[in-house]
Every structure is written in C-alpha cells, then in structure tokens.
C-alpha cells in the first residue's frame, strides 16, 4: 500500500474531502476526455455567422468572437491550467522539501543561511518577481513560465518542512537510526522525509489552487499563457470587450476557475482533517 | 581480553542555550563529573530521579550527544576522540534502546525494515534472502512472530514495540547496550516480560548493559551493580544487594524507602524528603543533597565541602557522614 | 453503613468505525462509603479511568453511558442530572485529580486565580476571603510560603508542586468524594511519597471518601480499605485490601502479583502474565482472561459472574465454584 494512496483514501472519509476529490477528478477527467466528444477548441467554423452565439444545444457555453466553442476552450483551458499548476507545484514542493529537510536536520549555520534566504525571498512579492521577469522576456515559452512559478514557490514549503523536521528530529527513532550508524542522507530520506509527507501534501494541494489563480491572473494581464494556447485567464481577458453583450465568453472560464480552486481547497481540507487524527 | 568493557572518567555534560539571541543563562549542569566502569557481561544500573542526568550519561557515552569534557574508553578505544568513520564502526558494538515505545519506531517503516536497518547500514547480509532470514531470526529471538516483519508499528502494543526496538539494536550484534528506561512506560505484566527478555539475551549473548532507570525494584531484577545519581553526581555505588540492604547515602535511603511495596504487612516507615529538587543550573555548593538532607550529623562541612565517593562498608558513598546511619528508619 | 457512592452495572460504550459498538467498561459495580478509600486497580486499557470519568459524566464523545447503568451519589441519581445541577456536584461534592500535573493546570492563569475560581463557583464569598481560602489550601497541601506561591504561574512550579496545587483546587469545593486518577504516576518516587502523604493526611482531616485509580498495587497497600481489580472492562476481583494481598484469588490478580518486581525476596525470573492485554474489539467471549490464563477451566467459554471465595471477597472466575484457588 503506498502512503500517497492511503492519504487520499483517508481524505475520502470526510464529506468535504469526498466532494473535493470527486469534483477535482471530474474536472481533470473532463479536461482529458473533452477532445473525444467536443469540437476542436481552435476551430473557427463560421467566423461571420457563428461568432458570439449565446449558449445553445449545439454549443452549451456559446461561442466566442472567433466562433470557437467556449465549452471546448474551457476544457482545453482545464488541461493547461491544471497541468501548469500541478507541474509548478511538484517542482516547488520538491525544492522546498529538499531545502527544508537539509536546513532542519543540519541545523546551525546551514539552517541559518537557508532560512535567511527564505526570509528575504518571502519579503518580495511573488507577483512582482513574475511581472518583472515576464516583462523582460516577451515571448516566454510555457515551460519557462512553469519553471519560474515553480522556483518562486518553494519558500513557504521549505519552512513548513523544516518545522516538521525540527519536531521529528527529536523523536527516538531518529536517535536510534543515528545510533545504528546511519549517515545523514539516510536519516533525512528514509526517516524524516516520509514523515513530513502528510502536511506537505496538504500544503501542496492548497498551492495548486493558488497557482491556478496566479496563472489565471497573469494570463488575464496577457503575461501568462499566450494565445492561441487556451487558458482560463486569457479567455476572460478575451471576453472583456464583449462582457455586456456576450457575457458567456468570460463567465464560463471564470466559473471554471472558481469551481476548480474551490474543489482543490475542499480536497486539501479533507486531507488535513484525515491527517490530524493521526497526529493526536 | 580482560578488564572492563567500558571505562568512563570524569564525564561532564553541560547544556547551554544556543542561538545568536539566546539569553546568556547559566548552563544546565546535567552531568558534572561522573566516573564508572562496566564489565563484560555485566549490568550497571544508573538510578535517579528526573533531572539527575542519568539519561544524558547514556546518550553521551554512545555519542548521540557530544560530551562537554571527560573521557570514555570502550574496549580500549577513546570514544570521545573518534572521527566519523571509526565512530560508525563503533555503532556496531554499542547500541541503545529507548523508553518510549511509541516515538522510538518510525511510523512509516515496516517492522522488518526497522530491524534490518543496522544490517543494511553495516552490510551484514550479502543477499536480500539472507537479510530476511536474519530479521526473522531476530524477531524470533525477542519473542515475536517473524511474519510481523511486513507490518507497521501502529499495529503493535507497547510491549511488542519494545521488543521490536530490542531486535533492532541486536541486529548489529553489539557487545554493549544502553537501556534508557526500557520498561518505565510499560504495564506491570508486560514490564516483567521485557525484563526477563533482557536477562535472557544477556545470558545468551554475553551482553553488557548500562541500565538507566528510576525504579529500584525493577533495577534489582537485572543489575549486578547500582550507581545512584543526584543532580549530576554519582552519590553512591555498590553491588546491588549491598546497596539495597545497606544504603549508606541518605539520598539512597530516601529513594529506597519511597519505593511502594505491594505488601501491607511489610509497610516500612517512609522517609519523606522535604522540598524540591534544586535547579541543575545552580546546584547547591558543597554536598548537592544538603538542602534536603535529614542526616542527624549534617553540618557546615556539608554546605561547603563536596563529598567524594569513598569506600564505606562495601559501598562507595559520597557523604561526609556515611559511616553513621542517617535514619533509624532506613532499615 | 449507607453507601455514599453506588455504581451499579455501569456500561460505557463507543461506536466503532466499521459500525457496532465496543464496550470498554462493561457492567462495573461497586460502592464507596463515607471516609473510606476504594482502589480501582488495573493495567492500561482495563477501563478504570473511563469508569471514574463516567461517575462525573465526563465520558469523552462519541462515547456514552448505556441504559441500565446506575450511579447514585447518596440520594441523587447522577446519571439523571442535567446542566446546573450536574455542575453543582462536580468539583463541589465530587472532585477529581488527574495524572498529568503538566497539562491539567491552565498555563496562562496564576495559581491564585485557578483556586479562587473554584471557590467562587461554589461559595458566595468576597474576593478577599477567597484568596485567604486559597492560601490556606496551599498551606494544607504542604506548599511553603503560600502567599508568594499564589502569584506563581504553573510553569514556575515543579511537577510535585503542580500536583499539590491540583489537590488544593480539588479541595476548594470541600468535596465529599475525591477521585484520584493515577495521581502520582507522572511523578518521581520521592515526590510520589510526598504527594501520597499529603493525600493520606487530607483524607483523615477532611473525612473524604477517596476513589483511587491506579496501576500500582504498591501504593494501594496500606492505603486503601478495599480493592477492586479490573481487567478488560470488568471487575475481576474485589476484596478488603488485607484479604486481597494475603490471598489474591483471581488468576489475573495472581499474575499481577507475580509480575511486580520487589525489593525483598528472591530475584529469580519474574513470572509475567503471557501475551498482551487485548484491545476491547478483541476481548474473548466467555471469561475474558481465558486467552492468557494459566488454568484451563472446562467452563471458561461461559462468562463467569462475580462469585464469593471468602468473606466479602469476590472473583469473576469459575474456580470459586470449585472451591479451588
């Protein structure tokens, strides 16, 4: 039985966690399966007569100014937004965990140095760094965007993991491993790492919601995911000119953001609730 | 090779508050000049109440903590001067088992992996099958079913977990084990099982134990000699029966009289000490016990002159007046 | 003599995750008389602490006291009390002290405010007098310089001092019954001796009845009038203290005595009870001790009732019927 599986199974035990997990699953599945039953999100079937059509049986979310199917674009946006968030968070969680474990276990000067770096980094608004970089690098590829979101997101995680390691470090099983002659690497990765997994998972899940919002915000400003790649933030941006006449162009991607972030946060809450009894 | 397995000379362990902005407070003098020896196949019990420094002694001599000063020789090797790699090699010879059966096992590691850890670290098995075999044999030796290897610690009771901890320590075939209050957290019926197990293992493997405990009745079942600690000092040491039947230091007498005996017909008169334990960061001058002493001869000398361990009636006692019984109630 | 506290057929149950209920306290019956001490003895998980909590209706949720249980305090049915009436009994007429003196005091209030809070809760007295009472109580539990100590916060006190403060708080309502749940387990032996001396003195001077919950037969000897030994949610042996120590009759009690390391006598191998205490979900049917019992009895698959083996001496074991021990 893998630990990851068991955490998610435990989260299913709470009503919020259950709802969150089902909703996240449904959104991801919808994003992945959409190409099977929805039109090509890039297709512009009838740019003259088919643009800005209100929701109908044919196009349940209506069409945009280029006659593209909004539902298909929301689905494609789900793929992009969730993938960007998941990869960026995986990257920042990995970095944060590594740095947090090293700082917490090594202690002393190494810890002091790493934590001052984190203090400094946390004092600079993340959005500010991102805007600066994006302004300097006009046609930033998606991979670079993910990378940048990832490496600007580990500071909080490293603190969380470090705090957890400081607590665990005092446990007798760590003493026992040291007494057996375990090298630091072994203590950190066989003993400390698996025990930080629970809180880490909660934090990472919450971070996915944050990154979805961040990416949407950047894309809305025209700085994140660039057209023609569909993204929820970009779609809201595209729809702002016709907000009064064709609100569906912006409203549905907006609702998609809210629904996704809400269900991710519900899932995080469920994970947290499932983890806490273990701590007691 | 004859002679003691472990010789500890003048061990000192002080704790200072760390950090840049920590207030400069007096260090906690947890261990303040402790000397003792442990022979091959012998159990020395280190007895005292919380804050006396007994656990710090145990952790320092196996280098889980660095000593402030002092010397320790294990099989002739100066432990405190060992560099990283020779120290790792020494871990095979010296092991520790802990008090808390809950915090001493990694909740995310199977019993088999926990027991196999030492085997892995010191490459004591050539193949996976051989490792598995050794884990099974170790579990059996401590009275557990070998099939438990694939389970996680939370499935076991306190007593069973303590056996797992013992198997983990035995895996590297040590000659010496620090037993840090190994039965204090267990129920009486289970406590007796673990004491018997430790005795059997000692007999079978010729182990030496430093048995750290607070309960003299438990210690009596396993120790050959007892050293009593108070505020960082050993204040009396003697062979077990000598110390229990003829305690020379007033503190030993008080400790002994406080042990509740489950026998209403043999209720001894109790010596109830007055006052609290002084703080180990500012121990009283002279004899550290003088603030609570009830010895009829206690004097100015006790407040100024530190009594040294000296032979009295077959014991070594650190009391200026150890020849005179402190209390007619004592025995 | 009429009983001050009468517990009859007390059952406490908890829902299980998979449905169904476990019953960690299953049919406990005892009485406590004025000025007497009853010791409830057993190992962890036997239900002794839960029994004491149930008396004050402090069973943690989702646990509940099952129908058919009776807890009578004099003429009062404690299980029928609600709200204010229940609060008037708690702390005022029945007080409780717990094992851990580190967590049972509130760290952000002074000793004075924690004692006077109880005084004010139960008596209409001016502030000044409440403080005098608090100081007198500290004096009574053997705390030197009580007026200075009233200003202390819990973290400034040693474990023994905190437990003395806990006792002072318990005494503040002038209770008729003191429930002491492992009052000295977390303390060093010499401190334990101090606290037990204080408790003994108070029982005599106040004429309180004491329900002493403990795992340590050593502190029961020479202190309790009567002992009830619990195993797996039931009382398995109940006798006057002298009779129990002279003649432990239930195989479990005998096993406990065999397990206790002693300062006198032979130092051969201890004879522990084999196996582990099973969790409530795994209690065997019939005699609950039969899986660990050295004696195989033909009727062990049937649950034995409490049967007499001597005057006022009962065991939950079929051996009593055989007249054997």
Tab-separated table of C-alpha atoms in Angstrom, chain B residues 50-321:
chain	number	residue	atom	x	y	z
B	50	UNK	CA	14.206	13.044	36.640
B	51	UNK	CA	16.796	15.738	36.149
B	52	UNK	CA	19.617	13.800	37.807
B	53	UNK	CA	21.489	13.430	34.500
B	54	UNK	CA	21.249	9.668	34.055
B	55	UNK	CA	19.871	9.800	30.510
B	56	UNK	CA	22.465	12.366	29.480
B	57	UNK	CA	25.173	9.960	30.630
B	58	UNK	CA	23.696	7.202	28.469
B	59	UNK	CA	23.385	9.372	25.398
B	60	UNK	CA	26.807	10.904	25.761
B	61	UNK	CA	28.730	7.654	26.085
B	62	UNK	CA	27.329	6.396	22.808
B	63	UNK	CA	27.963	9.788	21.233
B	64	UNK	CA	24.359	10.669	20.468
B	65	UNK	CA	25.358	13.852	22.250
B	66	UNK	CA	28.811	15.344	22.486
B	67	UNK	CA	30.284	15.496	25.991
B	68	UNK	CA	31.477	18.785	27.427
B	69	UNK	CA	34.567	17.059	28.798
B	70	UNK	CA	35.788	13.768	30.149
B	71	UNK	CA	36.974	10.505	28.731
B	72	UNK	CA	35.443	7.169	27.862
B	73	UNK	CA	37.284	4.021	26.813
B	74	UNK	CA	35.366	1.236	25.135
B	75	UNK	CA	37.417	-1.913	24.508
B	76	UNK	CA	40.427	0.358	24.931
B	77	UNK	CA	39.247	2.887	22.299
B	78	UNK	CA	38.844	6.516	23.325
B	79	UNK	CA	35.222	7.000	22.225
B	80	UNK	CA	35.090	10.762	22.514
B	81	UNK	CA	38.037	11.205	20.140
B	82	UNK	CA	36.744	9.027	17.320
B	83	UNK	CA	36.334	10.564	13.875
B	84	UNK	CA	33.264	9.914	11.771
B	85	UNK	CA	34.127	6.567	10.177
B	86	UNK	CA	35.631	4.799	13.213
B	87	UNK	CA	32.618	6.095	15.154
B	88	UNK	CA	30.297	4.461	12.646
B	89	UNK	CA	32.187	1.218	13.116
B	90	UNK	CA	31.777	1.562	16.883
B	91	UNK	CA	27.994	1.732	16.424
B	92	UNK	CA	28.118	-1.976	15.763
B	93	UNK	CA	29.480	-2.556	19.240
B	94	UNK	CA	27.354	-0.120	21.256
B	95	UNK	CA	23.605	0.192	20.944
B	96	UNK	CA	20.687	1.819	22.715
B	97	UNK	CA	17.071	1.010	23.477
B	98	UNK	CA	14.636	3.709	24.432
B	99	UNK	CA	11.915	4.374	26.941
B	100	UNK	CA	9.056	5.442	24.727
B	101	UNK	CA	7.881	2.552	22.600
B	102	UNK	CA	5.846	4.994	20.504
B	103	UNK	CA	8.437	7.539	19.468
B	104	UNK	CA	11.245	5.005	19.099
B	105	UNK	CA	9.888	3.393	15.940
B	106	UNK	CA	9.460	5.182	12.627
B	107	UNK	CA	5.706	5.031	11.940
B	108	UNK	CA	6.335	4.897	8.178
B	109	UNK	CA	8.690	1.944	8.231
B	110	UNK	CA	7.732	-1.710	8.471
B	111	UNK	CA	8.955	-3.724	11.421
B	112	UNK	CA	11.181	-5.720	9.087
B	113	UNK	CA	12.788	-2.596	7.621
B	114	UNK	CA	13.336	-1.161	11.100
B	115	UNK	CA	15.054	-4.315	12.309
B	116	UNK	CA	17.030	-4.626	9.065
B	117	UNK	CA	18.318	-1.066	9.205
B	118	UNK	CA	21.544	-1.896	11.056
B	119	UNK	CA	22.126	-4.912	8.829
B	120	UNK	CA	21.816	-2.673	5.788
B	121	UNK	CA	23.973	0.135	7.137
B	122	UNK	CA	26.827	-2.166	8.097
B	123	UNK	CA	26.316	-4.559	5.158
B	124	UNK	CA	25.930	-7.567	7.411
B	125	UNK	CA	23.972	-9.596	4.877
B	126	UNK	CA	25.122	-10.386	1.366
B	127	UNK	CA	21.732	-11.058	-0.182
B	128	UNK	CA	18.163	-9.979	0.359
B	129	UNK	CA	17.250	-13.504	1.330
B	130	UNK	CA	19.979	-13.594	3.929
B	131	UNK	CA	18.811	-10.277	5.329
B	132	UNK	CA	15.258	-11.510	5.536
B	133	UNK	CA	16.418	-14.631	7.303
B	134	UNK	CA	18.339	-12.634	9.875
B	135	UNK	CA	15.389	-10.338	10.527
B	136	UNK	CA	13.175	-13.364	11.063
B	137	UNK	CA	15.689	-14.898	13.458
B	138	UNK	CA	15.956	-11.623	15.400
B	139	UNK	CA	12.202	-11.267	15.713
B	140	UNK	CA	12.001	-14.812	16.943
B	141	UNK	CA	14.779	-14.207	19.426
B	142	UNK	CA	12.850	-11.349	21.046
B	143	UNK	CA	9.667	-13.411	21.160
B	144	UNK	CA	7.840	-12.054	18.121
B	145	UNK	CA	6.354	-13.892	15.165
B	146	UNK	CA	8.619	-13.486	12.091
B	147	UNK	CA	5.529	-12.772	9.989
B	148	UNK	CA	5.263	-9.396	11.786
B	149	UNK	CA	8.120	-8.122	9.596
B	150	UNK	CA	5.750	-6.781	6.962
B	151	UNK	CA	3.551	-4.875	9.409
B	152	UNK	CA	3.716	-1.303	10.630
B	153	UNK	CA	4.454	-0.250	14.237
B	154	UNK	CA	0.969	1.127	14.940
B	155	UNK	CA	-0.398	-2.415	14.826
B	156	UNK	CA	1.525	-3.368	17.963
B	157	UNK	CA	1.181	-2.860	21.707
B	158	UNK	CA	3.765	-1.050	23.798
B	159	UNK	CA	5.414	-4.261	24.924
B	160	UNK	CA	5.641	-5.621	21.395
B	161	UNK	CA	7.118	-2.361	20.152
B	162	UNK	CA	9.712	-2.510	22.867
B	163	UNK	CA	10.674	-5.981	21.635
B	164	UNK	CA	10.985	-4.602	18.099
B	165	UNK	CA	13.313	-1.882	19.407
B	166	UNK	CA	15.404	-4.539	21.127
B	167	UNK	CA	15.602	-6.624	17.920
B	168	UNK	CA	16.713	-3.530	16.012
B	169	UNK	CA	19.548	-2.953	18.487
B	170	UNK	CA	20.593	-6.627	18.437
B	171	UNK	CA	20.757	-6.705	14.641
B	172	UNK	CA	24.295	-5.313	14.591
B	173	UNK	CA	25.429	-7.797	17.266
B	174	UNK	CA	26.554	-5.249	19.848
B	175	UNK	CA	28.550	-6.057	22.968
B	176	UNK	CA	27.057	-3.210	24.973
B	177	UNK	CA	23.563	-1.734	25.134
B	178	UNK	CA	22.403	1.417	26.852
B	179	UNK	CA	18.903	0.612	28.117
B	180	UNK	CA	17.311	4.019	28.698
B	181	UNK	CA	14.324	3.334	30.982
B	182	UNK	CA	13.263	0.431	28.760
B	183	UNK	CA	10.346	-0.720	30.895
B	184	UNK	CA	9.152	2.501	32.541
B	185	UNK	CA	6.378	3.110	30.045
B	186	UNK	CA	5.024	-0.435	30.145
B	187	UNK	CA	2.278	-2.079	32.160
B	188	UNK	CA	3.469	-4.266	35.043
B	189	UNK	CA	2.692	-7.584	33.422
B	190	UNK	CA	4.465	-6.566	30.217
B	191	UNK	CA	7.300	-4.933	32.141
B	192	UNK	CA	8.152	-8.301	33.663
B	193	UNK	CA	8.199	-9.927	30.204
B	194	UNK	CA	10.692	-7.375	28.910
B	195	UNK	CA	12.908	-7.625	31.991
B	196	UNK	CA	13.027	-11.391	31.571
B	197	UNK	CA	13.826	-10.990	27.877
B	198	UNK	CA	16.717	-8.629	28.618
B	199	UNK	CA	18.085	-11.077	31.174
B	200	UNK	CA	17.854	-13.989	28.745
B	201	UNK	CA	19.563	-12.017	25.986
B	202	UNK	CA	22.364	-11.044	28.319
B	203	UNK	CA	22.927	-14.651	29.264
B	204	UNK	CA	22.777	-15.933	25.706
B	205	UNK	CA	24.854	-13.206	24.072
B	206	UNK	CA	27.114	-12.149	26.931
B	207	UNK	CA	25.850	-8.571	26.635
B	208	UNK	CA	26.774	-5.712	28.916
B	209	UNK	CA	24.067	-3.235	29.862
B	210	UNK	CA	24.023	0.272	31.184
B	211	UNK	CA	20.516	0.107	32.596
B	212	UNK	CA	19.092	3.562	33.220
B	213	UNK	CA	16.041	3.551	35.471
B	214	UNK	CA	14.282	5.270	38.321
B	215	UNK	CA	12.698	2.227	39.913
B	216	UNK	CA	14.963	0.379	42.333
B	217	UNK	CA	12.661	-2.648	42.466
B	218	UNK	CA	12.951	-3.066	38.683
B	219	UNK	CA	16.689	-2.496	38.784
B	220	UNK	CA	17.109	-5.185	41.408
B	221	UNK	CA	15.845	-7.792	38.962
B	222	UNK	CA	18.544	-7.127	36.405
B	223	UNK	CA	21.522	-5.157	37.729
B	224	UNK	CA	24.756	-6.518	39.157
B	225	UNK	CA	25.770	-3.129	40.443
B	226	UNK	CA	23.898	0.110	41.014
B	227	UNK	CA	25.076	3.704	40.813
B	228	UNK	CA	22.712	6.309	42.274
B	229	UNK	CA	22.756	9.778	40.741
B	230	UNK	CA	21.620	13.066	42.214
B	231	UNK	CA	21.972	16.411	40.417
B	232	UNK	CA	24.688	15.296	38.009
B	233	UNK	CA	26.790	13.361	40.511
B	234	UNK	CA	27.021	9.687	41.374
B	235	UNK	CA	26.429	9.778	45.115
B	236	UNK	CA	26.629	6.078	45.847
B	237	UNK	CA	27.596	2.936	44.043
B	238	UNK	CA	27.687	-0.670	45.231
B	239	UNK	CA	26.806	-4.229	44.260
B	240	UNK	CA	23.010	-4.463	44.022
B	241	UNK	CA	22.245	-6.377	47.195
B	242	UNK	CA	24.714	-4.323	49.234
B	243	UNK	CA	23.193	-1.076	48.086
B	244	UNK	CA	19.640	-2.224	48.725
B	245	UNK	CA	20.243	-3.827	52.095
B	246	UNK	CA	22.718	-1.328	53.487
B	247	UNK	CA	22.398	2.038	51.721
B	248	UNK	CA	24.994	4.475	53.050
B	249	UNK	CA	23.958	7.760	51.467
B	250	UNK	CA	20.893	9.483	52.944
B	251	UNK	CA	19.505	10.090	49.454
B	252	UNK	CA	19.764	6.393	48.590
B	253	UNK	CA	17.934	5.647	51.815
B	254	UNK	CA	15.164	8.085	50.974
B	255	UNK	CA	14.864	6.723	47.443
B	256	UNK	CA	14.676	3.181	48.733
B	257	UNK	CA	12.093	3.969	51.359
B	258	UNK	CA	9.903	5.692	48.772
B	259	UNK	CA	9.511	2.544	46.655
B	260	UNK	CA	5.946	1.375	47.242
B	261	UNK	CA	5.958	-2.280	48.274
B	262	UNK	CA	2.870	-4.270	47.384
B	263	UNK	CA	2.649	-5.810	50.828
B	264	UNK	CA	0.507	-4.270	53.563
B	265	UNK	CA	2.219	-6.295	56.276
B	266	UNK	CA	5.673	-5.014	55.377
B	267	UNK	CA	4.950	-1.308	55.233
B	268	UNK	CA	8.231	0.271	56.178
B	269	UNK	CA	8.323	3.668	57.704
B	270	UNK	CA	8.883	6.172	54.920
B	271	UNK	CA	11.450	8.877	54.744
B	272	UNK	CA	9.655	11.709	53.021
B	273	UNK	CA	12.119	14.241	51.685
B	274	UNK	CA	11.273	17.859	52.192
B	275	UNK	CA	11.389	20.428	49.448
B	276	UNK	CA	12.001	20.247	45.738
B	277	UNK	CA	14.963	19.220	43.664
B	278	UNK	CA	17.236	22.287	43.264
B	279	UNK	CA	17.782	23.538	39.714
B	280	UNK	CA	20.627	21.762	37.902
B	281	UNK	CA	21.786	25.107	36.542
B	282	UNK	CA	22.590	26.366	40.038
B	283	UNK	CA	23.266	23.294	42.161
B	284	UNK	CA	23.895	23.915	45.871
B	285	UNK	CA	27.539	24.247	46.899
B	286	UNK	CA	29.183	21.516	48.930
B	287	UNK	CA	27.147	18.334	49.065
B	288	UNK	CA	24.397	18.752	46.475
B	289	UNK	CA	21.954	16.939	48.701
B	290	UNK	CA	22.467	19.124	51.777
B	291	UNK	CA	19.377	21.267	51.121
B	292	UNK	CA	17.141	18.233	51.623
B	293	UNK	CA	19.304	16.089	53.870
B	294	UNK	CA	17.917	14.639	57.087
B	295	UNK	CA	21.164	13.146	58.431
B	296	UNK	CA	21.482	13.893	62.153
B	297	UNK	CA	25.153	14.803	61.772
B	298	UNK	CA	24.743	17.205	58.819
B	299	UNK	CA	26.897	20.234	59.380
B	300	UNK	CA	28.599	23.298	57.988
B	301	UNK	CA	31.021	20.956	56.260
B	302	UNK	CA	28.211	19.598	54.055
B	303	UNK	CA	27.441	23.103	52.824
B	304	UNK	CA	31.000	23.898	51.841
B	305	UNK	CA	32.940	20.736	51.058
B	306	UNK	CA	31.940	18.474	48.175
B	307	UNK	CA	31.993	14.900	49.482
B	308	UNK	CA	33.858	12.461	47.225
B	309	UNK	CA	32.959	8.834	46.636
B	310	UNK	CA	34.837	6.786	49.218
B	311	UNK	CA	34.614	3.200	50.415
B	312	UNK	CA	32.188	2.662	53.296
B	313	UNK	CA	31.023	-0.825	54.301
B	314	UNK	CA	31.427	-2.346	50.858
B	315	UNK	CA	29.874	0.631	49.049
B	316	UNK	CA	31.302	3.789	47.598
B	317	UNK	CA	29.359	6.681	49.066
B	318	UNK	CA	29.717	10.442	48.636
B	319	UNK	CA	28.631	11.544	52.106
B	320	UNK	CA	30.811	13.001	54.852
B	321	UNK	CA	28.906	11.002	57.422
